[in-house]
């Protein structure tokens, strides 16, 4: 991953491949004209204060995501200046008060545009330690690349000919001896490294990532970071009565797993449980998905990847909160042994479920994991899942839905997501939709009304949360996998959606700011 440093060096004398600066659309009396953001004063001075005009001549407007490259001025040791758009200039821009997400996205765009470079200096606005963390996070997430299956990613000769991620980034204006700045860098590194690990897992093809191999990867990371791990295989799942996980996994040659990751802090008095859907490949089972809907189904374990990453990040940050992660892992395949529409499964909770559609499998594995998590009586449970196409229709490809059995908790999650730059939206759990899941054969069916299908799924999951336990459900089906082009610090492919929200929830809980 890109190496980060804090630097008080002046831009002209710094040896690097490029100097990154921010530009924005002027506000107020500046009437939308291009302005150079704080942090780039030395660069602007070298252009005799005419840098904005030069960039406008080159077509720059300051729009978010825009990158304009030009030769560095005489006397600079770096040969290139990279101007990246920050969007609209805030009213208090003189104090460096740019929105953290704008900085994060700009840094990500710049880092991606500098693939193949050894070192870049980022002269973006750094008003406080929060800005330092945002820029650092943007660089680390934006520089991400998944090339494990390409010749350029495995052969040293090809690596030299290809474009490796930016190797080093120096944050100009950062204070190497400032405790808050150092802590911001360290936090950004821990969270970004684990989020990028989640991206790697999501991008790994299903012939190499199945429930067993996922469990092995999680176990190795857990042991490395002092996290207790327990893996339930088919035998243990059968003995325990985990009918949902076993039913979904019954059609695959790769058996299912339930992985429990336990991070404990001696100073903690709160306990959070995170539950992740981990369908390493989803064919739909007997209710086979139509053509054109199978190709990206390796991403159906994004929820489990997010939970895994969040627990490890919490451990690396030493947060004073106990966090338990549950990874419900299975592969949903059609075969002679697969669960059929009309079958009835007895879940870990003891409830029976009539399976009306085998492609509504995520809620079945989550139901068992939610009940298992409930047995420990945590202060709150949050599940994360690429659960329904209905949520994508409702909120699009960049926003996840949040449902909960407690309105205040739902609001807290939405606010935490906004704080870290993840788009989310509060969604209801309408009681009238519950009746649609009534079954003449079992306690409940795994399908209900088609309209409002994302909400129906949330209502199903609520049935398997222990009484009196605060719970929320994050449906990340839209933002978990980016099939379009990269934007901001978000790459094409697996995104790691949900990781930063879960980590922030853990931080807020540790600080006593979340109920």
Tab-separated table of C-alpha atoms in Angstrom:
chain	number	residue	atom	x	y	z
A	1	UNK	CA	0.000	0.000	0.000
A	2	UNK	CA	1.081	3.606	-0.558
A	3	UNK	CA	3.481	4.832	2.126
A	4	UNK	CA	2.374	8.011	3.917
A	5	UNK	CA	4.510	10.720	5.505
A	6	UNK	CA	3.800	14.092	7.095
A	7	UNK	CA	6.058	16.857	5.822
A	8	UNK	CA	6.769	20.477	6.695
A	9	UNK	CA	8.958	20.871	3.599
A	10	UNK	CA	8.275	23.646	1.124
A	11	UNK	CA	6.824	22.483	-2.185
A	12	UNK	CA	9.554	23.959	-4.435
A	13	UNK	CA	12.405	22.055	-2.807
A	14	UNK	CA	10.717	18.692	-2.380
A	15	UNK	CA	11.942	15.878	-4.598
A	16	UNK	CA	8.868	14.138	-6.007
A	17	UNK	CA	7.262	13.136	-9.281
A	18	UNK	CA	4.408	15.583	-8.781
A	19	UNK	CA	2.927	18.262	-6.533
A	20	UNK	CA	-0.828	17.868	-5.996
A	21	UNK	CA	-2.839	21.027	-5.316
A	22	UNK	CA	-6.526	21.743	-4.900
A	23	UNK	CA	-8.654	24.120	-6.952
A	24	UNK	CA	-12.298	25.054	-6.530
A	25	UNK	CA	-15.166	26.992	-8.005
A	26	UNK	CA	-15.091	30.425	-6.404
A	27	UNK	CA	-18.051	31.523	-4.284
A	28	UNK	CA	-19.527	34.919	-3.460
A	29	UNK	CA	-17.858	37.808	-5.244
A	30	UNK	CA	-15.595	35.382	-7.100
A	31	UNK	CA	-18.666	34.339	-9.071
A	32	UNK	CA	-17.718	30.776	-9.959
A	33	UNK	CA	-14.250	31.626	-11.218
A	34	UNK	CA	-11.443	29.195	-10.471
A	35	UNK	CA	-9.637	29.663	-7.157
A	36	UNK	CA	-6.517	28.001	-5.816
A	37	UNK	CA	-7.203	26.264	-2.499
A	38	UNK	CA	-5.130	26.827	0.656
A	39	UNK	CA	-1.970	24.735	0.811
A	40	UNK	CA	-0.842	25.682	-2.688
A	41	UNK	CA	0.386	29.206	-1.914
A	42	UNK	CA	4.017	28.419	-2.789
A	43	UNK	CA	2.977	26.910	-6.116
A	44	UNK	CA	0.750	29.879	-6.962
A	45	UNK	CA	3.525	32.312	-6.036
A	46	UNK	CA	5.905	30.558	-8.452
A	47	UNK	CA	3.381	31.318	-11.221
A	48	UNK	CA	3.397	34.993	-10.144
A	49	UNK	CA	-0.054	34.541	-8.629
A	50	UNK	CA	-1.534	33.645	-12.010
A	51	UNK	CA	-1.941	29.883	-11.498
A	52	UNK	CA	-5.747	30.070	-11.535
A	53	UNK	CA	-5.706	31.857	-14.875
A	54	UNK	CA	-3.270	29.343	-16.370
A	55	UNK	CA	-5.448	26.450	-15.238
A	56	UNK	CA	-8.604	28.086	-16.603
A	57	UNK	CA	-6.835	28.453	-19.943
A	58	UNK	CA	-6.246	24.698	-19.837
A	59	UNK	CA	-9.945	24.121	-19.249
A	60	UNK	CA	-9.976	23.606	-15.479
A	61	UNK	CA	-13.160	24.605	-13.678
A	62	UNK	CA	-12.579	23.259	-10.151
A	63	UNK	CA	-15.335	20.674	-10.525
A	64	UNK	CA	-15.150	17.679	-8.226
A	65	UNK	CA	-13.119	14.848	-9.742
A	66	UNK	CA	-11.458	17.024	-12.377
A	67	UNK	CA	-7.702	16.606	-12.879
A	68	UNK	CA	-5.489	19.068	-14.756
A	69	UNK	CA	-1.768	18.480	-15.201
A	70	UNK	CA	0.811	21.095	-16.149
A	71	UNK	CA	4.609	21.460	-16.013
A	72	UNK	CA	5.940	22.672	-12.693
A	73	UNK	CA	7.415	26.204	-12.628
A	74	UNK	CA	11.139	26.858	-12.835
A	75	UNK	CA	13.017	26.094	-9.646
A	76	UNK	CA	10.776	23.219	-8.540
A	77	UNK	CA	12.415	19.837	-8.065
A	78	UNK	CA	9.146	18.122	-8.982
A	79	UNK	CA	8.500	18.245	-12.734
A	80	UNK	CA	4.693	18.170	-12.586
A	81	UNK	CA	1.815	20.009	-10.916
A	82	UNK	CA	-1.488	18.151	-10.629
A	83	UNK	CA	-4.523	20.338	-9.916
A	84	UNK	CA	-7.530	18.400	-8.656
A	85	UNK	CA	-11.022	19.830	-8.315
A	86	UNK	CA	-12.626	20.243	-4.893
A	87	UNK	CA	-16.006	21.442	-6.101
A	88	UNK	CA	-17.553	24.614	-4.698
A	89	UNK	CA	-15.374	26.767	-2.461
A	90	UNK	CA	-16.740	26.938	1.110
A	91	UNK	CA	-17.418	30.334	2.623
A	92	UNK	CA	-14.671	29.860	5.227
A	93	UNK	CA	-12.105	28.464	2.763
A	94	UNK	CA	-9.414	30.859	4.025
A	95	UNK	CA	-9.282	28.820	7.206
A	96	UNK	CA	-8.797	25.623	5.229
A	97	UNK	CA	-12.335	24.525	6.077
A	98	UNK	CA	-13.065	22.339	3.080
A	99	UNK	CA	-15.452	19.443	3.595
A	100	UNK	CA	-13.597	16.290	4.649
A	101	UNK	CA	-15.306	14.190	1.992
A	102	UNK	CA	-14.329	16.691	-0.723
A	103	UNK	CA	-10.701	16.378	0.409
A	104	UNK	CA	-10.965	12.598	0.582
A	105	UNK	CA	-12.344	12.350	-2.942
A	106	UNK	CA	-9.864	14.836	-4.391
A	107	UNK	CA	-6.930	12.991	-2.849
A	108	UNK	CA	-8.287	9.722	-4.205
A	109	UNK	CA	-8.658	11.049	-7.733
A	110	UNK	CA	-5.136	12.499	-7.654
A	111	UNK	CA	-3.605	9.302	-6.289
A	112	UNK	CA	-5.256	7.222	-8.994
A	113	UNK	CA	-4.101	9.653	-11.715
A	114	UNK	CA	-0.523	9.245	-10.488
A	115	UNK	CA	-0.358	5.452	-10.852
A	116	UNK	CA	3.177	4.509	-11.848
A	117	UNK	CA	4.738	7.365	-9.851
A	118	UNK	CA	7.182	6.789	-7.039
A	119	UNK	CA	6.363	9.849	-4.935
A	120	UNK	CA	3.858	12.681	-4.885
A	121	UNK	CA	3.534	15.642	-2.535
A	122	UNK	CA	-0.039	16.564	-1.611
A	123	UNK	CA	-0.425	20.305	-0.950
A	124	UNK	CA	-4.163	20.172	-0.225
A	125	UNK	CA	-5.942	22.214	2.473
A	126	UNK	CA	-5.117	20.845	5.921
A	127	UNK	CA	-7.033	22.855	8.473
A	128	UNK	CA	-6.824	20.295	11.286
A	129	UNK	CA	-6.104	16.663	12.089
A	130	UNK	CA	-9.457	15.673	10.595
A	131	UNK	CA	-8.324	17.024	7.238
A	132	UNK	CA	-5.033	15.155	7.561
A	133	UNK	CA	-6.945	11.932	8.105
A	134	UNK	CA	-9.311	12.613	5.207
A	135	UNK	CA	-6.496	13.287	2.719
A	136	UNK	CA	-4.532	10.277	3.960
A	137	UNK	CA	-7.582	8.037	3.618
A	138	UNK	CA	-8.315	9.384	0.156
A	139	UNK	CA	-4.769	8.671	-1.007
A	140	UNK	CA	-4.723	5.132	0.369
A	141	UNK	CA	-8.147	4.212	-0.975
A	142	UNK	CA	-7.696	5.988	-4.300
A	143	UNK	CA	-4.359	4.341	-5.037
A	144	UNK	CA	-5.882	0.859	-4.641
A	145	UNK	CA	-5.468	-1.592	-7.509
A	146	UNK	CA	-6.371	-5.278	-7.805
A	147	UNK	CA	-3.949	-6.972	-10.187
A	148	UNK	CA	-3.381	-10.349	-8.534
A	149	UNK	CA	-4.698	-12.169	-11.606
A	150	UNK	CA	-2.839	-10.112	-14.192
A	151	UNK	CA	0.653	-10.805	-15.479
A	152	UNK	CA	1.618	-7.250	-14.532
A	153	UNK	CA	0.693	-8.002	-10.941
A	154	UNK	CA	2.765	-11.155	-10.580
A	155	UNK	CA	5.786	-10.749	-12.818
A	156	UNK	CA	8.479	-8.262	-11.808
A	157	UNK	CA	9.362	-7.440	-15.410
A	158	UNK	CA	5.751	-6.706	-16.269
A	159	UNK	CA	5.320	-4.672	-13.086
A	160	UNK	CA	8.029	-2.301	-14.294
A	161	UNK	CA	6.266	-1.892	-17.636
A	162	UNK	CA	2.836	-1.479	-16.068
A	163	UNK	CA	1.519	1.200	-13.743
A	164	UNK	CA	1.863	0.207	-10.124
A	165	UNK	CA	-0.063	2.220	-7.518
A	166	UNK	CA	1.533	5.440	-6.263
A	167	UNK	CA	4.363	4.281	-4.007
A	168	UNK	CA	4.687	7.212	-1.570
A	169	UNK	CA	2.690	10.284	-0.628
A	170	UNK	CA	3.953	13.206	1.449
A	171	UNK	CA	1.257	15.371	3.037
A	172	UNK	CA	2.587	18.919	2.989
A	173	UNK	CA	1.448	21.004	5.916
A	174	UNK	CA	1.162	17.925	8.091
A	175	UNK	CA	3.095	18.084	11.353
A	176	UNK	CA	5.254	14.997	11.979
A	177	UNK	CA	5.562	15.747	15.710
A	178	UNK	CA	1.933	16.644	16.306
A	179	UNK	CA	0.178	13.842	18.228
A	180	UNK	CA	-3.184	14.466	16.593
A	181	UNK	CA	-1.721	14.512	13.084
A	182	UNK	CA	0.223	11.305	13.747
A	183	UNK	CA	-2.878	9.641	15.189
A	184	UNK	CA	-4.895	10.685	12.122
A	185	UNK	CA	-2.338	9.094	9.802
A	186	UNK	CA	-2.235	5.901	11.846
A	187	UNK	CA	-6.022	5.637	11.918
A	188	UNK	CA	-6.259	6.238	8.176
A	189	UNK	CA	-3.670	3.534	7.531
A	190	UNK	CA	-5.391	0.927	9.733
A	191	UNK	CA	-8.876	1.539	8.347
A	192	UNK	CA	-7.736	1.839	4.719
A	193	UNK	CA	-5.557	-1.262	4.813
A	194	UNK	CA	-8.413	-3.351	6.158
A	195	UNK	CA	-10.921	-1.809	3.765
A	196	UNK	CA	-8.588	-2.599	0.875
A	197	UNK	CA	-8.291	-6.158	2.198
A	198	UNK	CA	-12.092	-6.349	1.995
A	199	UNK	CA	-11.904	-5.084	-1.601
A	200	UNK	CA	-9.389	-7.796	-2.416
A	201	UNK	CA	-11.723	-10.469	-1.051
A	202	UNK	CA	-14.704	-9.091	-2.979
A	203	UNK	CA	-12.686	-8.994	-6.210
A	204	UNK	CA	-11.278	-12.511	-5.808
A	205	UNK	CA	-12.992	-14.922	-8.234
A	206	UNK	CA	-15.225	-17.573	-6.651
A	207	UNK	CA	-13.081	-20.458	-7.868
A	208	UNK	CA	-10.457	-19.197	-5.408
A	209	UNK	CA	-12.698	-17.837	-2.660
A	210	UNK	CA	-15.218	-20.182	-1.107
A	211	UNK	CA	-16.494	-20.462	2.485
A	212	UNK	CA	-13.561	-22.607	3.595
A	213	UNK	CA	-10.852	-20.387	2.113
A	214	UNK	CA	-12.579	-17.225	3.350
A	215	UNK	CA	-12.676	-18.714	6.844
A	216	UNK	CA	-8.961	-19.543	6.602
A	217	UNK	CA	-8.089	-15.973	5.573
A	218	UNK	CA	-10.170	-14.546	8.413
A	219	UNK	CA	-8.597	-16.949	10.900
A	220	UNK	CA	-5.062	-16.013	9.880
A	221	UNK	CA	-5.749	-12.282	10.169
A	222	UNK	CA	-7.510	-12.739	13.497
A	223	UNK	CA	-4.579	-14.594	15.005
A	224	UNK	CA	-2.179	-11.934	13.709
A	225	UNK	CA	-4.093	-9.172	15.501
A	226	UNK	CA	-4.992	-10.920	18.749
A	227	UNK	CA	-8.604	-11.644	17.829
A	228	UNK	CA	-10.186	-14.862	19.054
A	229	UNK	CA	-11.595	-16.943	16.203
A	230	UNK	CA	-14.033	-19.845	16.046
A	231	UNK	CA	-15.010	-21.599	12.808
A	232	UNK	CA	-18.047	-23.870	12.615
A	233	UNK	CA	-17.827	-26.344	9.713
A	234	UNK	CA	-20.629	-28.539	8.321
A	235	UNK	CA	-20.378	-31.014	11.178
A	236	UNK	CA	-20.542	-28.314	13.848
A	237	UNK	CA	-23.328	-26.472	12.016
A	238	UNK	CA	-25.339	-29.669	11.787
A	239	UNK	CA	-24.840	-30.430	15.467
A	240	UNK	CA	-25.838	-26.878	16.376
A	241	UNK	CA	-28.951	-26.861	14.210
A	242	UNK	CA	-28.005	-24.008	11.874
A	243	UNK	CA	-30.634	-24.927	9.286
A	244	UNK	CA	-30.476	-21.649	7.366
A	245	UNK	CA	-26.740	-21.713	6.644
A	246	UNK	CA	-26.777	-25.444	5.954
A	247	UNK	CA	-29.779	-25.165	3.652
A	248	UNK	CA	-28.237	-22.439	1.506
A	249	UNK	CA	-24.923	-24.277	1.304
A	250	UNK	CA	-26.415	-27.703	0.581
A	251	UNK	CA	-26.199	-27.383	-3.200
A	252	UNK	CA	-22.476	-26.657	-3.326
A	253	UNK	CA	-19.446	-28.928	-3.228
A	254	UNK	CA	-17.874	-26.244	-1.017
A	255	UNK	CA	-19.422	-26.564	2.428
A	256	UNK	CA	-20.683	-23.577	4.443
A	257	UNK	CA	-18.988	-21.994	7.452
A	258	UNK	CA	-19.917	-19.704	10.323
A	259	UNK	CA	-16.943	-17.696	11.526
A	260	UNK	CA	-16.976	-15.874	14.852
A	261	UNK	CA	-14.342	-13.178	15.423
A	262	UNK	CA	-14.086	-11.786	18.954
A	263	UNK	CA	-12.129	-8.644	19.787
A	264	UNK	CA	-12.141	-7.721	23.466
A	265	UNK	CA	-10.784	-4.723	25.308
A	266	UNK	CA	-10.027	-4.876	29.009
A	267	UNK	CA	-11.349	-1.310	29.338
A	268	UNK	CA	-14.632	-1.897	27.501
A	269	UNK	CA	-18.094	-1.793	29.029
A	270	UNK	CA	-20.025	-1.998	25.747
A	271	UNK	CA	-20.396	-4.855	23.266
A	272	UNK	CA	-21.249	-4.543	19.572
A	273	UNK	CA	-22.032	-7.475	17.290
A	274	UNK	CA	-21.552	-7.163	13.529
A	275	UNK	CA	-23.111	-9.797	11.270
A	276	UNK	CA	-22.140	-10.146	7.604
A	277	UNK	CA	-23.731	-11.968	4.696
A	278	UNK	CA	-21.013	-14.061	3.061
A	279	UNK	CA	-22.382	-15.757	-0.057
A	280	UNK	CA	-19.104	-16.339	-1.885
A	281	UNK	CA	-21.032	-16.965	-5.092
A	282	UNK	CA	-24.755	-16.626	-5.684
A	283	UNK	CA	-26.196	-18.437	-8.683
A	284	UNK	CA	-29.685	-18.098	-7.242
A	285	UNK	CA	-29.775	-21.821	-6.531
A	286	UNK	CA	-32.709	-23.713	-8.027
A	287	UNK	CA	-34.380	-20.314	-8.550
A	288	UNK	CA	-31.562	-19.608	-10.984
A	289	UNK	CA	-30.707	-16.011	-11.781
A	290	UNK	CA	-31.430	-14.939	-15.378
A	291	UNK	CA	-28.636	-14.393	-17.893
A	292	UNK	CA	-26.764	-11.172	-17.266
A	293	UNK	CA	-27.195	-11.288	-13.492
A	294	UNK	CA	-24.564	-13.893	-12.612
A	295	UNK	CA	-21.319	-12.284	-13.694
A	296	UNK	CA	-20.710	-10.137	-10.613
A	297	UNK	CA	-22.165	-12.473	-8.000
A	298	UNK	CA	-18.743	-13.048	-6.473
A	299	UNK	CA	-19.521	-9.789	-4.645
A	300	UNK	CA	-22.365	-11.323	-2.626
A	301	UNK	CA	-19.998	-11.777	0.314
A	302	UNK	CA	-19.348	-8.019	0.593
A	303	UNK	CA	-21.199	-7.811	3.911
A	304	UNK	CA	-19.004	-10.471	5.503
A	305	UNK	CA	-15.917	-8.768	4.047
A	306	UNK	CA	-17.014	-5.476	5.620
A	307	UNK	CA	-17.588	-7.091	9.018
A	308	UNK	CA	-14.249	-8.888	8.872
A	309	UNK	CA	-12.417	-5.675	7.969
A	310	UNK	CA	-14.193	-3.646	10.666
A	311	UNK	CA	-13.369	-6.097	13.464
A	312	UNK	CA	-9.695	-6.223	12.491
A	313	UNK	CA	-9.572	-2.428	12.197
A	314	UNK	CA	-11.106	-2.082	15.670
A	315	UNK	CA	-8.418	-4.384	17.039
A	316	UNK	CA	-5.622	-2.506	15.266
A	317	UNK	CA	-6.933	0.794	16.642
A	318	UNK	CA	-7.211	-0.656	20.134
A	319	UNK	CA	-10.757	0.661	20.567
A	320	UNK	CA	-12.196	0.382	24.071
A	321	UNK	CA	-15.248	-1.590	23.008
A	322	UNK	CA	-15.869	-5.304	22.617
A	323	UNK	CA	-16.685	-6.215	19.018
A	324	UNK	CA	-17.849	-9.610	17.799
A	325	UNK	CA	-18.006	-10.313	14.083
A	326	UNK	CA	-20.113	-13.102	12.605
A	327	UNK	CA	-19.384	-14.183	9.032
A	328	UNK	CA	-22.210	-16.319	7.608
A	329	UNK	CA	-20.465	-18.050	4.687
A	330	UNK	CA	-22.023	-20.265	2.025
A	331	UNK	CA	-22.077	-20.785	-1.731
A	332	UNK	CA	-25.543	-20.834	-3.303
A	333	UNK	CA	-25.510	-23.370	-6.142
A	334	UNK	CA	-28.090	-25.545	-7.949
A	335	UNK	CA	-27.582	-29.309	-7.737
A	336	UNK	CA	-29.359	-32.511	-6.787
A	337	UNK	CA	-28.730	-31.742	-3.134
A	338	UNK	CA	-29.751	-28.062	-3.241
A	339	UNK	CA	-32.642	-26.688	-1.230
A	340	UNK	CA	-35.821	-26.426	-3.349
A	341	UNK	CA	-38.664	-23.900	-3.485
A	342	UNK	CA	-41.229	-25.351	-1.122
A	343	UNK	CA	-38.710	-26.878	1.281
A	344	UNK	CA	-38.987	-26.000	4.971
A	345	UNK	CA	-35.847	-25.251	6.990
A	346	UNK	CA	-35.622	-25.360	10.767
A	347	UNK	CA	-33.452	-22.403	11.749
A	348	UNK	CA	-30.980	-22.090	14.623
A	349	UNK	CA	-33.625	-20.130	16.548
A	350	UNK	CA	-36.046	-23.055	16.278
A	351	UNK	CA	-38.379	-21.232	13.900
A	352	UNK	CA	-39.259	-22.876	10.611
A	353	UNK	CA	-38.991	-21.103	7.258
A	354	UNK	CA	-40.727	-22.075	4.048
A	355	UNK	CA	-38.337	-21.386	1.171
A	356	UNK	CA	-40.372	-19.888	-1.659
A	357	UNK	CA	-37.379	-18.597	-3.583
A	358	UNK	CA	-33.854	-19.990	-3.215
A	359	UNK	CA	-32.435	-16.684	-4.501
A	360	UNK	CA	-33.625	-15.059	-1.271
A	361	UNK	CA	-30.815	-16.916	0.464
A	362	UNK	CA	-28.933	-14.105	2.183
A	363	UNK	CA	-31.675	-13.617	4.744
A	364	UNK	CA	-31.509	-17.337	5.586
A	365	UNK	CA	-27.815	-17.364	6.486
A	366	UNK	CA	-28.150	-14.023	8.280
A	367	UNK	CA	-31.088	-15.306	10.312
A	368	UNK	CA	-28.946	-18.043	11.878
A	369	UNK	CA	-26.046	-15.657	12.525
A	370	UNK	CA	-28.329	-12.979	13.996
A	371	UNK	CA	-29.793	-15.484	16.444
A	372	UNK	CA	-26.314	-16.707	17.370
A	373	UNK	CA	-25.199	-13.115	17.957
A	374	UNK	CA	-28.304	-12.461	20.054
A	375	UNK	CA	-27.406	-15.233	22.497
A	376	UNK	CA	-24.524	-13.109	23.795
A	377	UNK	CA	-26.863	-10.186	24.599
A	378	UNK	CA	-24.752	-7.460	22.979
A	379	UNK	CA	-25.703	-3.812	23.386
A	380	UNK	CA	-26.461	-3.647	19.674
A	381	UNK	CA	-26.329	-5.792	16.538
A	382	UNK	CA	-25.685	-4.437	13.059
A	383	UNK	CA	-25.934	-6.712	10.042
A	384	UNK	CA	-24.464	-5.815	6.643
A	385	UNK	CA	-25.559	-7.481	3.424
A	386	UNK	CA	-25.890	-7.186	-0.320
A	387	UNK	CA	-29.425	-8.301	0.280
A	388	UNK	CA	-31.935	-7.059	-2.283
A	389	UNK	CA	-32.140	-5.693	-5.797
A	390	UNK	CA	-35.153	-3.752	-4.539
A	391	UNK	CA	-32.829	-1.543	-2.480
A	392	UNK	CA	-30.791	-0.747	-5.578
A	393	UNK	CA	-33.993	0.242	-7.404
A	394	UNK	CA	-34.947	2.457	-4.463
A	395	UNK	CA	-31.621	4.159	-3.733
A	396	UNK	CA	-29.376	3.591	-6.738
A	397	UNK	CA	-25.817	2.345	-6.936
A	398	UNK	CA	-24.107	4.617	-4.409
A	399	UNK	CA	-26.391	4.667	-1.365
A	400	UNK	CA	-27.162	1.921	1.147
A	401	UNK	CA	-30.385	1.616	3.085
A	402	UNK	CA	-30.556	1.535	6.881
A	403	UNK	CA	-33.398	-0.189	8.750
A	404	UNK	CA	-33.625	-0.679	12.496
A	405	UNK	CA	-35.893	-1.609	15.371
A	406	UNK	CA	-34.907	1.638	17.103
A	407	UNK	CA	-35.301	5.005	15.365
A	408	UNK	CA	-32.563	6.723	17.373
A	409	UNK	CA	-30.085	3.981	16.543
A	410	UNK	CA	-30.995	4.162	12.858
A	411	UNK	CA	-30.398	7.919	12.928
A	412	UNK	CA	-27.048	7.436	14.662
A	413	UNK	CA	-25.917	5.028	11.952
A	414	UNK	CA	-26.957	7.381	9.145
A	415	UNK	CA	-25.075	10.222	10.842
A	416	UNK	CA	-21.986	8.053	11.364
A	417	UNK	CA	-22.057	7.039	7.702
A	418	UNK	CA	-22.306	10.661	6.612
A	419	UNK	CA	-19.410	11.599	8.875
A	420	UNK	CA	-17.062	9.108	7.195
A	421	UNK	CA	-18.286	9.797	3.663
A	422	UNK	CA	-20.576	6.810	3.036
A	423	UNK	CA	-23.947	7.628	1.506
A	424	UNK	CA	-26.896	6.047	3.318
A	425	UNK	CA	-30.606	6.624	3.775
A	426	UNK	CA	-33.010	5.705	6.599
A	427	UNK	CA	-35.674	3.222	5.531
A	428	UNK	CA	-38.839	2.121	7.373
A	429	UNK	CA	-40.056	-1.294	8.472
A	430	UNK	CA	-43.791	-1.053	7.702
A	431	UNK	CA	-45.718	-3.515	9.847
A	432	UNK	CA	-48.340	-4.179	7.171
A	433	UNK	CA	-45.695	-5.864	4.990
A	434	UNK	CA	-45.108	-8.583	7.592
A	435	UNK	CA	-48.371	-10.393	6.767
A	436	UNK	CA	-47.119	-11.154	3.250
A	437	UNK	CA	-44.595	-13.601	4.747
A	438	UNK	CA	-47.227	-15.678	6.523
A	439	UNK	CA	-46.900	-19.339	5.497
A	440	UNK	CA	-49.548	-22.055	5.753
A	441	UNK	CA	-46.775	-24.587	6.283
A	442	UNK	CA	-44.091	-22.919	8.413
A	443	UNK	CA	-43.664	-20.124	10.934
A	444	UNK	CA	-42.642	-17.719	8.199
A	445	UNK	CA	-41.813	-17.711	4.477
A	446	UNK	CA	-38.609	-16.232	3.081
A	447	UNK	CA	-40.562	-14.102	0.586
A	448	UNK	CA	-43.394	-11.611	0.912
A	449	UNK	CA	-44.835	-8.840	-1.204
A	450	UNK	CA	-42.762	-7.967	-4.262
A	451	UNK	CA	-43.230	-4.232	-3.889
A	452	UNK	CA	-41.082	-2.974	-1.052
A	453	UNK	CA	-38.965	-6.132	-1.246
A	454	UNK	CA	-36.009	-4.518	0.519
A	455	UNK	CA	-38.220	-3.628	3.484
A	456	UNK	CA	-39.747	-7.117	3.507
A	457	UNK	CA	-36.232	-8.552	3.816
A	458	UNK	CA	-35.572	-6.270	6.777
A	459	UNK	CA	-38.775	-7.427	8.459
A	460	UNK	CA	-37.740	-11.058	7.945
A	461	UNK	CA	-34.369	-10.431	9.609
A	462	UNK	CA	-36.012	-8.681	12.558
A	463	UNK	CA	-37.774	-11.970	13.366
A	464	UNK	CA	-34.398	-13.468	14.297
A	465	UNK	CA	-33.086	-10.717	16.575
A	466	UNK	CA	-33.275	-11.505	20.280
A	467	UNK	CA	-35.926	-9.731	22.325
A	468	UNK	CA	-34.863	-6.354	23.713
A	469	UNK	CA	-31.710	-6.091	21.584
A	470	UNK	CA	-31.122	-2.941	19.548
A	471	UNK	CA	-30.583	-3.915	15.901
A	472	UNK	CA	-29.947	-2.327	12.526
A	473	UNK	CA	-29.721	-3.703	9.002
A	474	UNK	CA	-27.529	-2.180	6.276
A	475	UNK	CA	-28.533	-3.233	2.754
A	476	UNK	CA	-25.411	-2.387	0.723
A	477	UNK	CA	-26.552	-4.069	-2.508
A	478	UNK	CA	-26.102	-0.837	-4.479
A	479	UNK	CA	-22.691	0.529	-3.445
A	480	UNK	CA	-20.892	-2.754	-2.645
A	481	UNK	CA	-19.690	-3.381	-6.198
A	482	UNK	CA	-18.986	-0.636	-8.722
A	483	UNK	CA	-19.613	-1.873	-12.259
A	484	UNK	CA	-18.990	1.567	-13.743
A	485	UNK	CA	-15.821	3.625	-13.954
A	486	UNK	CA	-13.844	4.676	-10.878
A	487	UNK	CA	-14.746	7.937	-9.150
A	488	UNK	CA	-13.248	9.782	-6.207
A	489	UNK	CA	-11.455	7.164	-4.124
A	490	UNK	CA	-13.859	4.418	-5.280
A	491	UNK	CA	-12.401	1.889	-7.741
A	492	UNK	CA	-14.131	-0.268	-10.278
A	493	UNK	CA	-15.152	-3.561	-8.639
A	494	UNK	CA	-15.354	-4.195	-4.911
A	495	UNK	CA	-15.668	-0.994	-2.873
A	496	UNK	CA	-15.567	-2.039	0.789
A	497	UNK	CA	-18.893	-0.312	1.451
A	498	UNK	CA	-19.900	-0.322	5.105
A	499	UNK	CA	-16.427	-0.781	6.601
A	500	UNK	CA	-15.905	2.836	7.614
A	501	UNK	CA	-19.428	3.160	9.010
A	502	UNK	CA	-18.944	0.093	11.223
A	503	UNK	CA	-15.561	1.335	12.448
A	504	UNK	CA	-17.048	4.737	13.243
A	505	UNK	CA	-19.889	3.082	15.172
A	506	UNK	CA	-17.306	1.184	17.203
A	507	UNK	CA	-15.367	4.403	17.874
A	508	UNK	CA	-18.489	6.277	18.950
A	509	UNK	CA	-19.511	3.416	21.209
A	510	UNK	CA	-16.051	3.272	22.769
A	511	UNK	CA	-16.219	7.013	23.435
A	512	UNK	CA	-19.659	6.691	25.026
A	513	UNK	CA	-21.277	8.776	22.284
A	514	UNK	CA	-23.629	6.107	20.944
A	515	UNK	CA	-26.223	5.409	23.582
